């Protein structure tokens, strides 16, 4: 029987009550249209999943009910409304979202089949070709979702459904403010890992029934090839790259195209599939790979270079022996005798680097338990009405609670930078810009590591601004940067008359070449 709604719990789910009042019964008709036929399951957040029938259109439906109240029901209904706007063969269709006061429920397409969670639990790890095909379908669905500017937020073995006719669909969108497109992409890596190993590598809000991945002393999951034999090296690399936050995540459409390429190569046992297409040109993201075609190509280039060098030497020798009196300009010579004009190329104007929600997150040592961590996206959405609003603190410098907090920007690839511009709601903020080599992860330990290892810009490293705009420009022109931290170390007095210290960071812009 299809399991619907068994995915990640959101923070609101963890606090929500289990349904008691207004519990449904077999044969009951909801909204004068949806007849409940059989109770399927309860998920860990208290939602009840029923099989029903639309008595008007005479088609089977899945009905997901929960006790209303707080953010849980609101988020469930809003996620359903958002999901209904995207039509795709690999997405479960959403038909209705209703709040009756005593209970709230979502009516969706019924899928005869089973979830990936059930399939792997019953049959064990899947063969690589099957795992690739499932991941390809989910990436296609996410590409459609992300194209609308939305995120799914609940990519999970329990929400990945495999129909009896072979169709793979993604159900139960449940995005909240903390979710991102990058999180969806990382979760596809989690699906691949689960399908190949029967273990789940992601961290869940509450206890998960899925077996946890085998991990090393640092908490990193073991690669699929270390757990079972027969996993192609290329598929192993792809899975681990998607899970590794030090490797820039591709866009959903790029991942779908890459999985389609791999899916098509599965009949040939993944021979000669080549390097990851979405990481070519990105030195930090491209893993080392052993590929015979690359070796042959490099060898050919070496031969061509040698032949060109031989002909070049012969041409120079011939020219020198001809007795020509033509004067050859030396490096740096110019007609007016000014050697600087030839050596100093014009400097390009810096351009604004587009930043998206999946490229930023809040860094909050040492606890990482703040309620505003999902607001980092508000600093790069180009909306003047949104901002990252810090919580209220009793002391300007956070007292003994923390050294500061800020917004970490992952540019995806190393870039030459010129400026970082920060716009705030209130003057009097003490802040600096710090840079590092990697993001150790969105955990309290990872945030502590960032603060301890990232280096401040040498010049305008720290200072209080009397205005609401600050520009940092002390970037080394001979260095490239991928991870940039805008770090607040002292807050101004709150301007809302309620005391304490807080600020709103309205906008962050990065300019580079």
mmCIF file of C-alpha atoms in Angstrom, residues 123 397 403:
data_model
loop_
_atom_site.group_PDB
_atom_site.id
_atom_site.type_symbol
_atom_site.label_atom_id
_atom_site.label_comp_id
_atom_site.label_asym_id
_atom_site.label_seq_id
_atom_site.Cartn_x
_atom_site.Cartn_y
_atom_site.Cartn_z
ATOM 1 C CA UNK A 123 13.892 -5.790 -0.953
ATOM 2 C CA UNK A 397 28.190 42.460 22.074
ATOM 3 C CA UNK A 403 31.361 36.067 19.588
#
